[in-house]
Every structure is written in structure tokens, then in C-alpha cells.
Amino acid sequence: MLPVSLRRKLWKYLWLCLLLSVAVVNVIAYLAPPVPGKPTPSTYQPQEFIIPGRSVTTGATPQLLNIQDSNQLPEVSEWLQESMFGWVFGVHTIMVDLMAYGSRTLSVELPQPSSYVLQPKHYVYSVAPRQLLATGGVGDPRPPEGGRLQEVRDYFTFLKRPQAMCRKLVTVGGRLDCNNLTDDLMDGSKVVCMDPPLELPPGKDPRSCLTLSFGIHVDASFDEAISDLNCEIHMFDLLDYSPKKLLRKSRHAYFHQVGLSDTRRQNYYLNLKKELPVDNLVGILINNSLIARPIHILKVDIEDDEWSVFEQVVTEPIMNAIGQIAIEVHAEDIVKVPVKERLAYVQRRYDVLRAIESRGFQSVAYWENKQSITYHDSSGASYNTCGEIHYVNSKWYTRTFKENLKKMGFKFR
């Protein structure tokens, strides 16, 4: 064992080395020239950086990232953090919520020579992209008058003019490629309304919130985000794509290899080379012991079968117990339909959407799927034939409506 005097000397030398290291780092930071195009700390003035999809401002102390996105969520928190050697190497970190950008580390070039790195952080909310998103509350008239379409373009105009405003509209799920931060909503993402009467986000018990997700294909990002909200999520798809990672992580996530249809039957699928069950919404609720629970979110992405499904669902009392509906609507076959039949083709789709609205639902958002088939009318105008529409149940905003459902056995928070 070392003598006491020698141990004291060693400790003294260790402390001196540590203090000397700190002093050297500070001297280097003080003497190092500023990064080109970047002011020194003493002269740092508020600047506006434009990240695709949003405008942000950093203050004199580069800490808080202030969102200037119209009437979006005050709950969103994003931080511009300076590293320990930030003024030497120009290293910054922007913490971005998980639900908007997924779980990968992303980088983006701001209007500065240095590169900023986007890293995910687990926030509940995210700001909805604005470029493609049409939201309600603008006061535009919604064609057509009298419920009959006059031209095919009336249908697409109708989609782009939502009825109502959601004050807390957030993006849920979706994917972005590394080094490609854009304002576009990606396939797999949805928007969800977080206005308080809709009881989102959920409480501590995931059973206080129920989401049904029909059609996940191979993208369960929406379902994972809903699970992270602490909401019970039931996923349905004909493909046996069971998201094992999500199911292992979450005890309130479930996968069912069942399709959504207007009737209960067995279908043989040539592409899958097998026979699989499909059922209507009520049948699926009964089979999974969910019939007496409110459906906070109903997501339907079933590749053009949504029309026959909702023609049946709108006649059911269960529509009253749905808080909001996210539907991918398809009209891609219009390019195959004879010209004389195209107006009738979109009229049927228009009638289904108006039937949903007749049950107390109001559209709050719509955006086009840019990867869908484009329809060109006789005037030369073009329309994307696939898009996402989001409805909220306006009757959930009334106490008497919820009280009536409670008398029927439905349990609300």
C-alpha cells in the first residue's frame, strides 16, 4: 500500500491536471476564430432559420426554438442545444419529437455553413406540415349546392375545403428519409385532432383510449405513435405483417389478420394465394370484446374498399361512438372509367362522404397523396386521385350526447 504522503501528492497532481485541461479548453475556445458566417457569442443576434416546413427563430442565448407556425400546439417543445465545444466547432443539436420524424437521427442544412443535426426526442405532440395540408375554418363555400356534382372537378374541390377547424392538429406516424427533411406528409402518416373534447391524449390507463387501425401493410409507424400516446391500438391487415417490435414493446398493442368489409365472409386472394376472413366493423368489435367502448380514432386505409365499408357503417349506431375518422380515399380508377360515367363515379364517393357528415362528423383536414394517379379534365386542370381526409365527431363536443351514450353502456373519461 502506498504511503499517505505519496497518495496525497498523487491526488494533488490529478487535480492540477484536471484544472489545467479545463483552462486549456477555455483558452482554445476564446482564441479560436469564429466559424465563417456565424457570429461570436458576444455578438450573437436573433436570426431566422428556415427549416423546410417551419420557420423558427433563435434568440440571443441559443436555447429555445420558438415555433411560429400559425395556431399550432403550444405544447410542442423543441430545443436548439449548444454542445460543450459549440463555439469552437459550430456543433448544434436540434431535439425533434419522435412522432414527426421517426426514430432516426436526421441532418439538415440550414442557411449557415455548419451542419445541424436533428435527433429525436420523445414528445407527445408535433406540428402538422402545412404545405399540402388543407385545413378547415377558412370560410370557403363547399360545392356543390343541392348535393349533386355538376362536374368531376367539383368532387376534388369539395375534398380540399374542410368544414371545421381543429386547433390542435398533429401529425402521427410516417417516415422521412435521412438527410431529406421536407414539409410533405409521407405515406403512413395521419393527422389527429387533439382538441380537449375528443379526449386525446389519453390518461394513464391505455384502456381509456381505443384506436382501430385498418390497413397497415408494412408501415406500423402510425400505430407505434398511437401506442406511445398510451392508447390501446388494434391493428388489422390481410397481410401477416405482425409488427413484432411494437407488440413486444407495448402490452396494449394487438394485431389481427382480418380485413374490414361491409359483410362477414371468407375471401380468396389471388396475390396472397390464400383464403382470409373479412368482417364488418360491428362484427370485428364483437369478436374482440370491444363493442361497449368508444372508438377514439378509426383509421381506414384499405385501398378503395373504404367506399363499400362506409356505405354500410354510416347506417350503424356505432358511428355515434367514434370520435374521429382518418380515411385514405381513392378515386384512381376514374382514368379507366368511360368519360360519360366519370361524373357518376365520383358522385358515389361524394355521397358516401356526405353521409358521414350527416352523422355529425365534420372534415378538418385533407391532403393529396402525391404518388397517386393524376386525373386531367377537359380544361387541362389536374388532380391527384388519392388523398387523406380527417373527420371529427362534432357531437362529442356536447355533454348531452355523451351522457346518452353512457346510458347505453359506453364508458367515457
XYZ file of C-alpha atoms in Angstrom, residues 37-401:
365
model
C -20.942 33.053 -41.302
C -21.609 32.511 -37.588
C -21.411 35.377 -35.031
C -19.415 35.010 -31.821
C -21.335 34.641 -28.539
C -20.838 38.256 -27.592
C -22.317 39.498 -30.867
C -24.958 36.799 -31.336
C -28.171 38.375 -32.523
C -31.553 36.711 -33.082
C -31.642 35.136 -36.509
C -34.302 33.358 -38.504
C -33.500 29.890 -39.767
C -35.800 28.320 -42.325
C -36.160 24.575 -41.893
C -38.322 23.089 -44.650
C -41.836 23.070 -43.282
C -41.450 25.597 -40.494
C -39.986 28.957 -39.556
C -38.054 29.220 -36.296
C -36.146 31.941 -34.501
C -33.213 31.514 -32.133
C -32.648 34.193 -29.545
C -29.500 35.810 -28.201
C -29.000 32.758 -25.985
C -29.402 29.918 -28.474
C -31.574 27.687 -26.320
C -35.307 27.748 -27.009
C -36.593 27.091 -30.513
C -39.717 29.235 -30.909
C -42.296 27.836 -33.317
C -44.039 30.442 -35.455
C -46.496 28.114 -37.167
C -49.886 29.917 -37.087
C -52.208 28.430 -34.454
C -50.308 25.219 -33.750
C -49.669 23.461 -30.472
C -48.246 25.402 -27.526
C -47.262 22.018 -26.049
C -44.590 21.457 -28.687
C -41.086 21.873 -27.282
C -38.009 21.800 -29.463
C -34.590 22.834 -28.260
C -31.536 24.207 -30.003
C -28.708 22.998 -27.775
C -25.110 24.186 -27.822
C -22.512 21.475 -27.300
C -19.649 21.908 -24.811
C -17.316 22.958 -27.640
C -20.024 24.510 -29.807
C -18.367 27.859 -30.381
C -15.166 26.100 -31.475
C -16.617 23.547 -33.852
C -20.041 25.054 -34.556
C -21.869 21.962 -33.331
C -25.579 22.298 -32.588
C -28.270 19.770 -31.810
C -31.973 20.254 -32.501
C -34.145 17.895 -30.496
C -37.191 16.936 -32.577
C -40.209 14.952 -31.440
C -40.391 11.257 -32.269
C -43.886 11.334 -33.769
C -42.975 13.756 -36.540
C -39.714 12.345 -37.784
C -39.411 8.769 -36.573
C -36.609 7.304 -34.512
C -33.654 8.022 -36.798
C -31.047 10.747 -36.477
C -31.630 13.247 -39.262
C -29.461 16.095 -40.517
C -30.479 19.229 -42.348
C -28.527 22.107 -43.860
C -29.713 25.463 -42.549
C -28.721 28.748 -44.251
C -25.348 28.570 -42.486
C -22.083 26.859 -43.470
C -22.298 24.495 -40.482
C -24.427 21.364 -40.464
C -27.136 20.947 -37.861
C -28.134 17.501 -36.666
C -31.738 16.538 -35.922
C -32.097 13.955 -33.205
C -35.402 12.510 -31.984
C -36.845 13.176 -28.564
C -40.000 11.581 -27.198
C -42.576 14.345 -27.207
C -46.290 13.627 -27.470
C -47.100 16.320 -29.997
C -45.753 17.532 -33.309
C -46.618 20.402 -35.596
C -48.585 19.314 -38.655
C -46.936 20.017 -42.024
C -48.576 22.940 -43.771
C -47.633 22.870 -47.446
C -50.028 20.182 -48.677
C -52.459 20.226 -45.768
C -55.826 21.896 -46.365
C -57.456 22.726 -43.039
C -60.921 23.955 -42.180
C -62.183 27.243 -40.866
C -61.315 29.406 -43.870
C -64.936 30.125 -44.757
C -64.775 28.965 -48.376
C -68.031 27.668 -49.845
C -68.191 23.887 -50.238
C -69.561 22.783 -53.610
C -71.909 21.620 -54.788
C -75.259 23.102 -53.892
C -78.105 20.643 -53.549
C -75.898 17.554 -53.197
C -75.356 16.899 -56.914
C -71.989 17.290 -58.586
C -72.058 19.343 -61.763
C -68.551 18.434 -62.912
C -65.899 15.911 -61.878
C -63.695 18.687 -60.554
C -66.402 19.588 -58.004
C -65.543 16.397 -56.132
C -61.865 17.297 -55.805
C -62.722 20.886 -54.877
C -65.051 19.551 -52.184
C -62.242 17.462 -50.661
C -59.897 20.444 -50.435
C -62.372 22.595 -48.487
C -62.774 21.116 -44.993
C -65.688 22.290 -42.870
C -64.276 22.917 -39.410
C -61.085 23.874 -37.627
C -59.073 21.699 -35.285
C -56.900 23.916 -33.104
C -54.520 21.129 -32.132
C -53.908 19.207 -35.323
C -50.823 17.000 -35.152
C -49.015 14.579 -37.425
C -48.847 10.974 -36.276
C -46.562 8.350 -37.796
C -44.966 8.370 -41.223
C -41.365 8.152 -42.336
C -38.724 10.536 -43.565
C -35.501 9.595 -45.332
C -32.242 10.596 -43.735
C -30.961 13.974 -44.985
C -34.358 14.664 -46.558
C -36.418 16.781 -44.170
C -39.449 18.013 -46.102
C -42.827 19.554 -45.488
C -44.643 16.754 -47.308
C -46.821 14.309 -45.467
C -45.446 10.860 -46.147
C -47.448 7.736 -46.821
C -48.275 6.084 -43.491
C -48.689 9.320 -41.564
C -52.043 10.674 -40.445
C -53.203 13.796 -38.732
C -55.053 13.575 -35.431
C -57.093 16.252 -33.672
C -56.063 16.778 -30.048
C -58.800 19.246 -29.101
C -59.815 18.507 -25.467
C -63.408 17.300 -26.067
C -62.035 14.386 -28.116
C -60.221 13.045 -25.025
C -56.761 12.944 -26.547
C -54.114 12.475 -25.382
C -55.214 9.549 -23.220
C -54.939 9.216 -19.481
C -52.629 6.932 -17.516
C -54.698 3.849 -18.342
C -54.316 2.899 -22.041
C -57.782 1.302 -21.909
C -59.271 4.781 -21.582
C -58.465 5.281 -25.275
C -59.191 2.937 -28.183
C -57.823 3.187 -31.717
C -58.692 0.810 -34.564
C -56.215 0.823 -37.451
C -57.354 -0.959 -40.621
C -54.664 -1.405 -43.249
C -51.081 -1.155 -42.015
C -49.369 -3.035 -44.892
C -45.721 -2.873 -43.780
C -45.787 0.512 -42.051
C -46.807 0.487 -38.390
C -45.393 3.946 -37.597
C -48.864 5.411 -37.001
C -49.731 2.527 -34.692
C -46.468 2.831 -32.779
C -47.016 6.545 -32.264
C -50.566 5.948 -31.010
C -49.223 3.292 -28.653
C -46.650 5.805 -27.379
C -49.565 8.107 -26.604
C -50.635 5.371 -24.184
C -53.683 4.483 -26.250
C -54.788 0.887 -26.852
C -54.284 0.109 -30.520
C -55.747 -2.768 -32.550
C -54.158 -3.280 -35.975
C -55.890 -5.156 -38.800
C -54.467 -6.293 -42.113
C -54.788 -9.187 -44.558
C -51.006 -9.361 -44.823
C -49.441 -11.288 -41.982
C -47.209 -8.345 -41.175
C -47.239 -8.521 -37.420
C -45.106 -5.632 -36.074
C -43.230 -7.792 -33.572
C -41.100 -4.961 -32.204
C -44.182 -2.914 -31.341
C -46.010 -5.902 -29.888
C -43.038 -6.743 -27.676
C -42.675 -3.168 -26.522
C -46.335 -2.430 -25.845
C -48.801 -4.562 -23.911
C -51.707 -2.508 -25.255
C -50.981 -3.132 -28.959
C -52.666 -6.006 -30.831
C -52.502 -7.344 -34.380
C -55.302 -9.228 -36.185
C -55.050 -10.810 -39.635
C -58.589 -9.830 -40.585
C -59.854 -7.471 -43.271
C -62.535 -4.784 -42.984
C -65.532 -5.157 -45.278
C -69.251 -4.454 -45.463
C -70.202 -8.064 -44.594
C -68.721 -11.066 -42.813
C -67.299 -13.653 -45.221
C -64.199 -15.523 -46.401
C -62.335 -14.076 -49.403
C -59.787 -15.877 -51.519
C -56.934 -13.530 -52.518
C -55.055 -14.493 -55.661
C -51.987 -12.416 -54.816
C -51.733 -13.985 -51.342
C -52.834 -17.434 -52.557
C -54.952 -17.998 -49.509
C -58.433 -17.545 -48.087
C -58.762 -14.953 -45.325
C -61.644 -13.658 -43.217
C -63.169 -10.209 -43.559
C -65.861 -8.709 -41.364
C -67.789 -5.501 -40.882
C -66.930 -3.030 -38.156
C -69.557 -4.184 -35.673
C -68.597 -7.827 -36.143
C -64.946 -7.023 -35.506
C -65.843 -5.126 -32.336
C -67.944 -8.025 -31.057
C -65.305 -10.662 -31.848
C -62.659 -8.669 -29.948
C -64.866 -7.705 -26.961
C -64.707 -4.002 -27.872
C -68.387 -3.327 -28.543
C -69.113 -1.273 -25.409
C -66.131 1.049 -25.734
C -65.925 4.407 -27.529
C -63.612 4.390 -30.553
C -61.433 7.460 -30.170
C -59.721 7.060 -33.565
C -60.831 4.948 -36.520
C -58.121 4.754 -39.205
C -59.109 3.194 -42.540
C -56.549 2.687 -45.314
C -57.853 -0.277 -47.313
C -57.146 0.620 -50.938
C -60.504 1.626 -52.452
C -62.646 -0.703 -50.311
C -63.420 2.202 -47.985
C -66.445 3.193 -50.065
C -68.396 -0.046 -49.627
C -67.344 -0.196 -45.972
C -68.641 3.258 -45.117
C -71.813 2.827 -47.137
C -72.590 0.155 -44.555
C -71.022 1.782 -41.449
C -72.957 5.057 -41.785
C -76.185 3.117 -41.227
C -74.959 1.681 -37.896
C -75.471 3.195 -34.424
C -71.774 2.560 -33.718
C -70.982 5.717 -35.722
C -72.122 7.737 -32.721
C -69.350 6.219 -30.583
C -66.488 7.176 -32.936
C -64.528 10.301 -32.029
C -62.590 10.848 -35.251
C -62.021 9.092 -38.546
C -58.890 9.134 -40.707
C -59.594 7.782 -44.195
C -57.418 7.412 -47.251
C -59.882 7.991 -50.085
C -59.253 6.609 -53.564
C -60.594 7.593 -56.963
C -57.726 6.272 -59.063
C -59.925 4.140 -61.312
C -61.507 7.281 -62.746
C -58.915 7.220 -65.528
C -60.208 3.771 -66.562
C -63.886 4.697 -66.481
C -65.539 5.842 -69.727
C -65.821 9.621 -69.906
C -69.639 9.544 -69.725
C -69.523 7.558 -66.461
C -66.926 9.593 -64.610
C -69.351 12.017 -63.027
C -71.403 9.132 -61.597
C -68.174 7.517 -60.401
C -67.195 10.493 -58.226
C -70.833 11.189 -57.256
C -70.956 7.872 -55.382
C -67.840 8.812 -53.424
C -69.208 12.256 -52.712
C -72.458 10.741 -51.426
C -70.582 8.466 -49.023
C -68.612 11.379 -47.573
C -71.744 13.483 -47.195
C -73.421 10.518 -45.458
C -70.558 10.502 -42.925
C -71.127 14.207 -42.373
C -74.838 13.618 -41.878
C -73.956 11.577 -38.786
C -72.409 14.627 -37.129
C -68.866 14.407 -38.479
C -67.000 17.419 -39.842
C -63.905 17.328 -42.014
C -60.997 19.264 -40.517
C -58.129 18.394 -42.885
C -57.315 16.984 -46.297
C -54.106 16.428 -48.235
C -53.343 14.768 -51.524
C -51.187 11.715 -51.986
C -48.644 12.993 -54.485
C -47.750 9.470 -55.567
C -51.277 8.709 -56.780
C -52.507 8.662 -60.368
C -53.204 12.124 -61.782
C -56.532 12.892 -63.429
C -56.669 15.580 -66.136
C -60.013 17.123 -67.011
C -61.051 18.735 -70.289
C -59.931 22.179 -69.120
C -56.377 20.985 -68.607
C -56.553 21.028 -64.798
C -55.001 18.073 -62.967
C -55.982 16.376 -59.703
C -54.373 13.739 -57.532
C -56.850 10.891 -57.280
C -55.861 9.683 -53.815
C -55.755 11.629 -50.572
C -56.276 11.644 -46.819
C -59.333 13.150 -45.187
C -59.838 13.554 -41.461
C -63.182 13.840 -39.683
C -64.078 14.684 -36.094
C -67.371 13.884 -34.416
C -68.813 17.295 -33.576
C -71.373 15.703 -31.263
C -68.640 14.663 -28.843
C -68.457 18.342 -28.015
C -71.887 18.201 -26.340
C -72.395 16.833 -22.852
C -75.893 15.511 -23.512
C -74.658 13.405 -26.420
